[in-house]
Tab-separated table of C-alpha atoms in Angstrom:
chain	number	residue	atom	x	y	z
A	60	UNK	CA	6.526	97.086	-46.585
A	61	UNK	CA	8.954	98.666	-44.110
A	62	UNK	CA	9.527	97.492	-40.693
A	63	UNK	CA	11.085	99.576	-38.094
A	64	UNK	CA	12.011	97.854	-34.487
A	65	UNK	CA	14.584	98.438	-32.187
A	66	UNK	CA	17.835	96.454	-31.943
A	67	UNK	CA	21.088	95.870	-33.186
A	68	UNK	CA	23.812	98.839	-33.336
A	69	UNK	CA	24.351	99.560	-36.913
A	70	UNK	CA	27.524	100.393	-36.333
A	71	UNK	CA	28.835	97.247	-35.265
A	72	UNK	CA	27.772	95.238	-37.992
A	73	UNK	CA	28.697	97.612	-41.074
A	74	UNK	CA	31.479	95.698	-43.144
A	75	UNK	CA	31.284	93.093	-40.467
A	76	UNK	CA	31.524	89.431	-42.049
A	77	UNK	CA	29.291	86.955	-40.626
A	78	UNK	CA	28.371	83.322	-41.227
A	79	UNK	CA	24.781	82.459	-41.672
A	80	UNK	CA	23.978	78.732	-41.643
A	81	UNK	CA	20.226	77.788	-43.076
A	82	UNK	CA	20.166	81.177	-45.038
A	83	UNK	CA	17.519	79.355	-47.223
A	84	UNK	CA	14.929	78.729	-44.316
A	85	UNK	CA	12.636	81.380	-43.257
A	86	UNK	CA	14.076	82.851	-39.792
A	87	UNK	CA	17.717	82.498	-41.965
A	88	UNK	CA	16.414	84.565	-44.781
A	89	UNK	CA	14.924	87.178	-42.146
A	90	UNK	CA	18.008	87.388	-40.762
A	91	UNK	CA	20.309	87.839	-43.671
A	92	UNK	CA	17.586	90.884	-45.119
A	93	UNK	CA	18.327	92.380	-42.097
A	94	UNK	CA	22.329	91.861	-41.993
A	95	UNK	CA	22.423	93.244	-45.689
A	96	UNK	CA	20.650	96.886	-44.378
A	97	UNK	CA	23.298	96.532	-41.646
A	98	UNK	CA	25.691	96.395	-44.343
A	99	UNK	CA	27.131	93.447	-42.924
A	100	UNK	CA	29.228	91.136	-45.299
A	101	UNK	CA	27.228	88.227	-45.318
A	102	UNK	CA	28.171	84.341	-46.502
A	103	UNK	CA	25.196	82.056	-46.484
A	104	UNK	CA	25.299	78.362	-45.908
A	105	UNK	CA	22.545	76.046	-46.435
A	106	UNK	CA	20.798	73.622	-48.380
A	107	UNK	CA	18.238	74.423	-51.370
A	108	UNK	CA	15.264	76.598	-49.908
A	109	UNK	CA	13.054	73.922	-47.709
A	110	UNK	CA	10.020	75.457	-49.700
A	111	UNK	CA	8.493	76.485	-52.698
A	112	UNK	CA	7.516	79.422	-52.740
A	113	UNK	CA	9.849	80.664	-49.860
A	114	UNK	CA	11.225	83.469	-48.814
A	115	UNK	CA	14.742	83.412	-50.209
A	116	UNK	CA	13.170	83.301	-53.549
A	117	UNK	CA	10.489	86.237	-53.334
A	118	UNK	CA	12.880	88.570	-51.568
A	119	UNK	CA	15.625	87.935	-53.635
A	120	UNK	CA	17.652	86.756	-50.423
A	121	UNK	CA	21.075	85.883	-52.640
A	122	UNK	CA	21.760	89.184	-53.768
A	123	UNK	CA	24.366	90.823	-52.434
A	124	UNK	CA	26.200	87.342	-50.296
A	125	UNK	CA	28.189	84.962	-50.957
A	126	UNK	CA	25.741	82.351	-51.293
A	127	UNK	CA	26.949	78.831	-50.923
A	128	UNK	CA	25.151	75.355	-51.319
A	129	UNK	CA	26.140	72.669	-48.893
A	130	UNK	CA	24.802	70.143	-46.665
A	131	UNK	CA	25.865	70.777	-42.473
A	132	UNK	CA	26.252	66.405	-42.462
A	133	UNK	CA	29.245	66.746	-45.134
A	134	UNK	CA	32.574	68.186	-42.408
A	135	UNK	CA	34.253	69.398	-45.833
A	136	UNK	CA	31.608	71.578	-46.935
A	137	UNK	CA	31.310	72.924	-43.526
A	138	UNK	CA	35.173	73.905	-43.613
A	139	UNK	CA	34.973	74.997	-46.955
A	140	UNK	CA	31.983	77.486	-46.543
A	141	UNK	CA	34.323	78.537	-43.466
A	142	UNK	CA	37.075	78.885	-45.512
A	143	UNK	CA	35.158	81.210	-48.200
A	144	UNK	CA	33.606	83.517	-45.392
A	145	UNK	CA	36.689	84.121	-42.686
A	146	UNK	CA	33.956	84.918	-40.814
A	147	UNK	CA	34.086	87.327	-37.517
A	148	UNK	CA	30.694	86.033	-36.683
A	149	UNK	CA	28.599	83.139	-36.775
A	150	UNK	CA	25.083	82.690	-36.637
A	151	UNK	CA	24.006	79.184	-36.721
A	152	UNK	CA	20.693	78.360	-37.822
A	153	UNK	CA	20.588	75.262	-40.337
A	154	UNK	CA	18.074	72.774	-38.626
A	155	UNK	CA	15.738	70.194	-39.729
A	156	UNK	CA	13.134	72.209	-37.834
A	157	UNK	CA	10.068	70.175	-38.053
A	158	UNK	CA	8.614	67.543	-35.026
A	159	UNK	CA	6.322	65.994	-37.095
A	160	UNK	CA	8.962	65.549	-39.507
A	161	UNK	CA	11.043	63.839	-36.704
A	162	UNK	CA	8.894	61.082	-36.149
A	163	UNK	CA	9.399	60.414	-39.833
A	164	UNK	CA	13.133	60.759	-40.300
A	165	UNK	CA	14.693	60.506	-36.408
A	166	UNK	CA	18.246	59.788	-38.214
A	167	UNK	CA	18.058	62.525	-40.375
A	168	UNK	CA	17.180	64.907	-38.121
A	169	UNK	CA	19.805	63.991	-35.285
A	170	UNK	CA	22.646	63.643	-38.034
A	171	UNK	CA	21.279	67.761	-38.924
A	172	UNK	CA	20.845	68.870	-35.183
A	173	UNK	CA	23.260	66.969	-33.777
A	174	UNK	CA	25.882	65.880	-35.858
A	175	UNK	CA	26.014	69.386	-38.202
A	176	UNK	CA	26.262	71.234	-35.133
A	177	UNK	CA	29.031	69.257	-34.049
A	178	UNK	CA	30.717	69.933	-37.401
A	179	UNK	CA	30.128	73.670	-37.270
A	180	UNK	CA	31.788	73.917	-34.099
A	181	UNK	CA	34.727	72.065	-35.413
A	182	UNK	CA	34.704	74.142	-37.867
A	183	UNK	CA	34.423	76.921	-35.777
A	184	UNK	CA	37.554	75.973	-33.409
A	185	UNK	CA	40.035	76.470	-36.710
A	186	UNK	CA	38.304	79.837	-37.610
A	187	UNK	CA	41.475	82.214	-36.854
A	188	UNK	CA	38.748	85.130	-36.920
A	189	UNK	CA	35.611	84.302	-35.749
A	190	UNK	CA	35.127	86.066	-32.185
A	191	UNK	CA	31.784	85.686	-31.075
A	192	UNK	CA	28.930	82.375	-32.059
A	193	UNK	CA	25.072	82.388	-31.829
A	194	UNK	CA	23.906	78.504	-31.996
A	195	UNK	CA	20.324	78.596	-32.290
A	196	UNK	CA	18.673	75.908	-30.517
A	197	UNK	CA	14.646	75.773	-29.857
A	198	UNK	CA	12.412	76.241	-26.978
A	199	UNK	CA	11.538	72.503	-27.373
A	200	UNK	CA	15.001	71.727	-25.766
A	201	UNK	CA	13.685	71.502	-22.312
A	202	UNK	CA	12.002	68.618	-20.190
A	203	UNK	CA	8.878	69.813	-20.266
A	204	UNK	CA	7.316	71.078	-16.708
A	205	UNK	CA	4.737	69.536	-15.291
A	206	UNK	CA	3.597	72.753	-13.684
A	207	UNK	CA	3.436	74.601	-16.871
A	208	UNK	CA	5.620	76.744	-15.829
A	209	UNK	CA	7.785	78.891	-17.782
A	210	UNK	CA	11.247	77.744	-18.549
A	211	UNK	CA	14.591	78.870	-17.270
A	212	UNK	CA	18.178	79.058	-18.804
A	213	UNK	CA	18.917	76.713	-16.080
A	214	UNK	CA	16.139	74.247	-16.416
A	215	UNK	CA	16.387	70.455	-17.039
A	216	UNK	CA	17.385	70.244	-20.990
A	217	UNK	CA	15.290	66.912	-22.832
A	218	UNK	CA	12.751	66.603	-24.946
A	219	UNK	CA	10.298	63.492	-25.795
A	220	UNK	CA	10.637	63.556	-29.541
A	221	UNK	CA	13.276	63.467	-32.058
A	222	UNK	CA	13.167	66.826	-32.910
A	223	UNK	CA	13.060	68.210	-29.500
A	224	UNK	CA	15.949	65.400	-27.932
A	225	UNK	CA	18.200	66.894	-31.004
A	226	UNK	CA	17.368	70.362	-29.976
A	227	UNK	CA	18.680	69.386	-26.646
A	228	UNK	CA	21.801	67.387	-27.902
A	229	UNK	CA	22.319	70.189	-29.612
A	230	UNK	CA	22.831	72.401	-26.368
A	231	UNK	CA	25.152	69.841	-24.888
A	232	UNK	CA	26.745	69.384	-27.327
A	233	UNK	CA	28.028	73.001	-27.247
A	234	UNK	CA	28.701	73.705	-23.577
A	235	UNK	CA	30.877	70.474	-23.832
A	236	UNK	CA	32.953	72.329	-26.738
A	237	UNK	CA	32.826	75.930	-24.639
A	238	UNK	CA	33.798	74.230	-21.758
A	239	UNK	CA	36.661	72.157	-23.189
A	240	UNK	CA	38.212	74.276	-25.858
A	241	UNK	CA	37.902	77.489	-24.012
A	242	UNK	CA	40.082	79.348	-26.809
A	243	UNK	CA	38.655	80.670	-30.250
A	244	UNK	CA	35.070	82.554	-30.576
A	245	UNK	CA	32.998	83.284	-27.335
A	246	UNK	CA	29.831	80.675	-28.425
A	247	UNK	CA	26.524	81.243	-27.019
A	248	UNK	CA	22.928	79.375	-27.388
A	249	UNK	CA	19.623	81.554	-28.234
A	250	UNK	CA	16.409	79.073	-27.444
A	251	UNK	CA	13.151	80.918	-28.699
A	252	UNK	CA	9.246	79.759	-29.545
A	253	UNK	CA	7.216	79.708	-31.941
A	254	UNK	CA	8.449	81.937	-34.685
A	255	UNK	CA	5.721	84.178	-37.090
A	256	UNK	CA	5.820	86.311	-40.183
A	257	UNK	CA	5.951	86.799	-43.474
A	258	UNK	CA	7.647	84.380	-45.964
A	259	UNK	CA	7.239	81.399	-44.199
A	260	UNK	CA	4.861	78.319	-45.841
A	261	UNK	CA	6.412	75.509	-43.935
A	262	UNK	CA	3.988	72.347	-43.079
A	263	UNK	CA	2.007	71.510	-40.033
A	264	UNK	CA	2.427	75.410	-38.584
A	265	UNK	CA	-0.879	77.351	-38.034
A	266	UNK	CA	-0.145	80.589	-39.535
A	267	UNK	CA	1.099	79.508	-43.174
A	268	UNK	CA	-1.252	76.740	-42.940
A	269	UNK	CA	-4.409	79.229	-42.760
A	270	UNK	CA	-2.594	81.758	-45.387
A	271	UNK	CA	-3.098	78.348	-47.421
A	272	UNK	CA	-6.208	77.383	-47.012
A	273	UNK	CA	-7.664	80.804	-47.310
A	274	UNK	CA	-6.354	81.141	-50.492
A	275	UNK	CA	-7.534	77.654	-51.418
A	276	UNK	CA	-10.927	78.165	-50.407
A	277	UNK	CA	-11.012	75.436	-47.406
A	278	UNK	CA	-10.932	75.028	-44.223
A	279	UNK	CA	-7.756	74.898	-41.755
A	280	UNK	CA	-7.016	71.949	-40.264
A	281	UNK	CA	-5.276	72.222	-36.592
A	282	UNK	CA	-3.510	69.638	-34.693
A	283	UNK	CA	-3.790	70.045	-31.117
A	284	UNK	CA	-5.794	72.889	-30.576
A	285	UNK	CA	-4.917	73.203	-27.207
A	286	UNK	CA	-1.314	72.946	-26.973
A	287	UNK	CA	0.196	76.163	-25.054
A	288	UNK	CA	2.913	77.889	-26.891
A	289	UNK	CA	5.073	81.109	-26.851
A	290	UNK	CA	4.146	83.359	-30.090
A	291	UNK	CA	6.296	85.593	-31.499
A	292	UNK	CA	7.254	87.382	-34.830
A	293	UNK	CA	10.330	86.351	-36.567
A	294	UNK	CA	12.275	90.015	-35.668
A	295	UNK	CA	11.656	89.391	-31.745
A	296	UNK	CA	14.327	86.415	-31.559
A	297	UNK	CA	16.429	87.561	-34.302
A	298	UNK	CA	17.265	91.144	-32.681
A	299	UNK	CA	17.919	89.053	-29.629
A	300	UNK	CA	20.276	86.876	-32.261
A	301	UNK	CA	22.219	90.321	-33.008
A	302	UNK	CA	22.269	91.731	-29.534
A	303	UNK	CA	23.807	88.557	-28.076
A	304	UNK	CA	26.411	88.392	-30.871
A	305	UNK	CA	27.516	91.851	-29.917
A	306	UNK	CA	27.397	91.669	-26.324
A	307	UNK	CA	29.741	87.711	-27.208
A	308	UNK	CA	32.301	90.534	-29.487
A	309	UNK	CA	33.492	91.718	-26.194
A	310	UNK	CA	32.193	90.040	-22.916
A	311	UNK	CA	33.200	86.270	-22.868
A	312	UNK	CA	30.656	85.724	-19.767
A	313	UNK	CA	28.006	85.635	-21.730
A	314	UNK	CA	28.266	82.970	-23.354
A	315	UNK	CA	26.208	80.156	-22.136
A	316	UNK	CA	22.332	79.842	-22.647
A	317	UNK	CA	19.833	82.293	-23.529
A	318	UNK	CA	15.732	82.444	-23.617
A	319	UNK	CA	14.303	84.735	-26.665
A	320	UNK	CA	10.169	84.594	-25.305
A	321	UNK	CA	7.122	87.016	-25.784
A	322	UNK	CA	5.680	88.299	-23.179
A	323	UNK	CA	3.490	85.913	-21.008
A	324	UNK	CA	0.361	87.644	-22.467
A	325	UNK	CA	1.149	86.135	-25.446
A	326	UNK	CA	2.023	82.512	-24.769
A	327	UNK	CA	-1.569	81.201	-25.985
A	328	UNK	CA	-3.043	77.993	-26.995
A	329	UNK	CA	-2.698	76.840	-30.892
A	330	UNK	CA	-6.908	77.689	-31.387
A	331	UNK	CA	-6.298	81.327	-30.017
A	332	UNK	CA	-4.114	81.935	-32.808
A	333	UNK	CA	-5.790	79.967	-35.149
A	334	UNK	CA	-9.606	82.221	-34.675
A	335	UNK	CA	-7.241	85.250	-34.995
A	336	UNK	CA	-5.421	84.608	-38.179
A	337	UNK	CA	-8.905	83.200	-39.452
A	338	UNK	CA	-10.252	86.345	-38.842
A	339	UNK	CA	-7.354	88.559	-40.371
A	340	UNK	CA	-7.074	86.545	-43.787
A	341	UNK	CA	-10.086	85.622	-45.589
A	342	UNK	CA	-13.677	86.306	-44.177
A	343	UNK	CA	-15.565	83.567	-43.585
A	344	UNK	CA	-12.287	81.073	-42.570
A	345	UNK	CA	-13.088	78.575	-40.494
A	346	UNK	CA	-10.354	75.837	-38.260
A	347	UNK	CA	-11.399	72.523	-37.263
A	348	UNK	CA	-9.257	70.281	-34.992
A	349	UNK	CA	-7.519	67.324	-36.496
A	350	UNK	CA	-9.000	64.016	-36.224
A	351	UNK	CA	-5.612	62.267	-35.762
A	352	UNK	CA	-3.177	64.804	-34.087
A	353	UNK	CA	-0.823	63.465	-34.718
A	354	UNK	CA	2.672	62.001	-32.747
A	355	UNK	CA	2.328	63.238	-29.097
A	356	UNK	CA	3.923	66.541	-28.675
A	357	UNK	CA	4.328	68.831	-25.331
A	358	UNK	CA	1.284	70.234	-23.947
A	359	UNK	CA	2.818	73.447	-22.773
A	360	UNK	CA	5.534	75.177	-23.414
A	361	UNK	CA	6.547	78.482	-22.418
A	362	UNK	CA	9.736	80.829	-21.906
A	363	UNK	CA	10.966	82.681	-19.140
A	364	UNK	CA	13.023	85.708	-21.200
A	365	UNK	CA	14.383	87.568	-17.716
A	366	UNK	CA	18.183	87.103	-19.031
A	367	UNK	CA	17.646	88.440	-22.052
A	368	UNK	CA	15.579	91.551	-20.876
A	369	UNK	CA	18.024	92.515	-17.737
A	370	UNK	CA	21.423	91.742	-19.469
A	371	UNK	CA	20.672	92.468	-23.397
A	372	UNK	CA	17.664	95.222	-22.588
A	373	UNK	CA	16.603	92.958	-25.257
A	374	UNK	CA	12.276	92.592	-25.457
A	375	UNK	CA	9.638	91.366	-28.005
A	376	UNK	CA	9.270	93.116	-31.483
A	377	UNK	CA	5.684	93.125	-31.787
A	378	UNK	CA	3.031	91.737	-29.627
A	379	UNK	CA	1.401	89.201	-31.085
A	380	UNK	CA	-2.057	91.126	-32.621
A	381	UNK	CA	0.600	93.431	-34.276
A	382	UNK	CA	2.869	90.012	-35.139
A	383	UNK	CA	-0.453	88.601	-36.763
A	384	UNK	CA	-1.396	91.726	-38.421
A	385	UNK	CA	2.328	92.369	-39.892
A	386	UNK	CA	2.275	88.911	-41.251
A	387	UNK	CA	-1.052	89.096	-42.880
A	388	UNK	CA	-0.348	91.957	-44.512
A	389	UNK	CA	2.959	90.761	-45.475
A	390	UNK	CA	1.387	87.873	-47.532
A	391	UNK	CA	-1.592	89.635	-48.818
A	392	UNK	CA	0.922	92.273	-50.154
A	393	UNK	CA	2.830	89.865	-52.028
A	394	UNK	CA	-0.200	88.574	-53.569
A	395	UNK	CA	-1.108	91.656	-54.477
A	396	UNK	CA	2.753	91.478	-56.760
A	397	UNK	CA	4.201	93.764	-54.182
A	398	UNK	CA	7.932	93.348	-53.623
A	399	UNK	CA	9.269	91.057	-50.750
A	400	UNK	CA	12.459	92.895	-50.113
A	401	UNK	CA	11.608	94.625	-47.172
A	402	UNK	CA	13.731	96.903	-45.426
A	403	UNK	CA	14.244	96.186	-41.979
A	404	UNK	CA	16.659	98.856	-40.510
């Protein structure tokens, strides 16, 4: 189960040592396969995996890192994963990434988002090393438009939930510390939608919720059918991830705010995606809409990647028919007792 797609320059990251936060969680795990072809040095920071089964497990994600437990509210663990890594670069990804989960724990999820981020970049200030920082925000960080329109690096930041406020925090939190402790690692923000692939069985997300209820023989259940979002497999943001880190390594200027999108062909409402993965798992699948949906959430949201594509020469992985395919077959492989340590490179 090979993947081939452009980005990063092997080069750079052979022997480079990098700090992964939320190594555990499924874009985290993606990311660290892909460091360790790279031959990066890689220390991992995060909390148990969020799921069982999840990736880190079936691709054997802790071989070959440091691999270190801790929790992003505790400062001391923060600086001690720090200490253990000396990393040259960061990558920060540990989230409570989950809206629906917001409305249940708002505290918990601003003391992650908010709160953890301020302790990485604390930690981050005293890292003699570290020269260039990826903070991964979300998409959901901005005010949503009332146009529809695709978002802009420059737009209003907001959010009307928990999740998506922290999100936003999140990316004020670290222009204030860019802008007033200008020393230390060049720190940038990546903001990207809705993330697919293989290895990821999260709640209350369309794609592992079908892969679920195909294999269970029932049908998938959809909140909010109609809700607009920007699709994209897992390897479309993280290449943009890498790129950015090496473009932080030796141009300071870019580090501000940066949109990881698919194209617009493939920003698509939720029952698009749903008929399609239907249709690629089991035969005979069927979706019906919710009848609660659920807290409110925003009705469209979509990403305006120009930055990324003229600066970076970043662009999208996959489209999203070859996202959906690649993720099918990813899961129906592993069923199938195939192994889940892909190469990448």
């Amino acid at each position: 189960m090979g993947v081939a797609v452009p980005g990063p320059d092997p080069a750079f990251w052979r022997g480079r040592r990098v700090l992964v936060t939320g190594h555990t969680g499924f874009k985290g795990a993606w990311l660290v396969l892909w460091l360790r072809d790279l031959g990066a040095a890689v220390t991992g920071f995060a909390l148990d995996p969020p799921t069982d089964p999840s990736l880190y497990a079936a691709a054997r994600v802790g071989e070959g890192i440091e691999d270190l437990r801790g929790d992003l509210d505790d400062p001391g663990a923060v600086d001690r994963a720090f200490e253990a890594a000396h990393p040259e670069v960061v990558v920060h990804m540990a989230a409570q990434p989950l809206v629906r989960r917001s409305f249940q724990d708002p505290l918990g999820t601003y003391e992650t988002n908010v709160m953890g981020t301020v302790h990485l970049l604390e930690a981050l200030r005293a890292a003699p090393d570290a020269r260039a920082a990826v903070v991964v925000t979300s998409d959901k960080c901005y005010e949503p438009r009332p146009d529809g329109a695709a978002c802009r690096e420059d737009d209003r930041l907001g959010g009307r939930d928990p999740y998506s406020s922290s999100k936003a925090c999140a990316e004020l939190v670290t222009a204030a510390y860019r802008r007033s402790f200008p020393g230390g690692a060049a720190t940038a923000t990546a903001r990207a939608g809705n993330a697919i692939g293989g290895g990821d069985w999260a709640p209350d997300r369309v794609v592992p919720d079908a892969m679920r209820a195909g294999l269970a023989g029932e049908e998938l259940v959809v909140r909010n059918p109609d809700a607009v979002r920007p699709w994209q497999h897992v390897l479309s943001p993280l290449s943009g991830y890498l790129l950015l880190a090496e473009r932080l390594w030796d141009d300071r200027s870019a580090a501000g705010a940066w949109n990881f999108g698919p194209d617009p062909s493939d920003e698509l409402p939720v029952r698009e995606v749903a008929d399609r993965t239907c249709e690629l798992w089991v035969e005979g699948l069927r979706w019906t809409a919710a009848a609660d949906g659920g807290p409110p959430e925003t009705a469209v949201l979509r990403l305006d990647s120009t930055k990324a594509r003229e600066e970076l020469g970043w662009r999208p992985a996959w489209q999203l028919d070859q996202a959906l395919g690649a993720t099918v077959e990813w899961h129906r492989a592993v069923r199938d007792g195939a192994d889940a340590n892909v190469s990448i490179t």
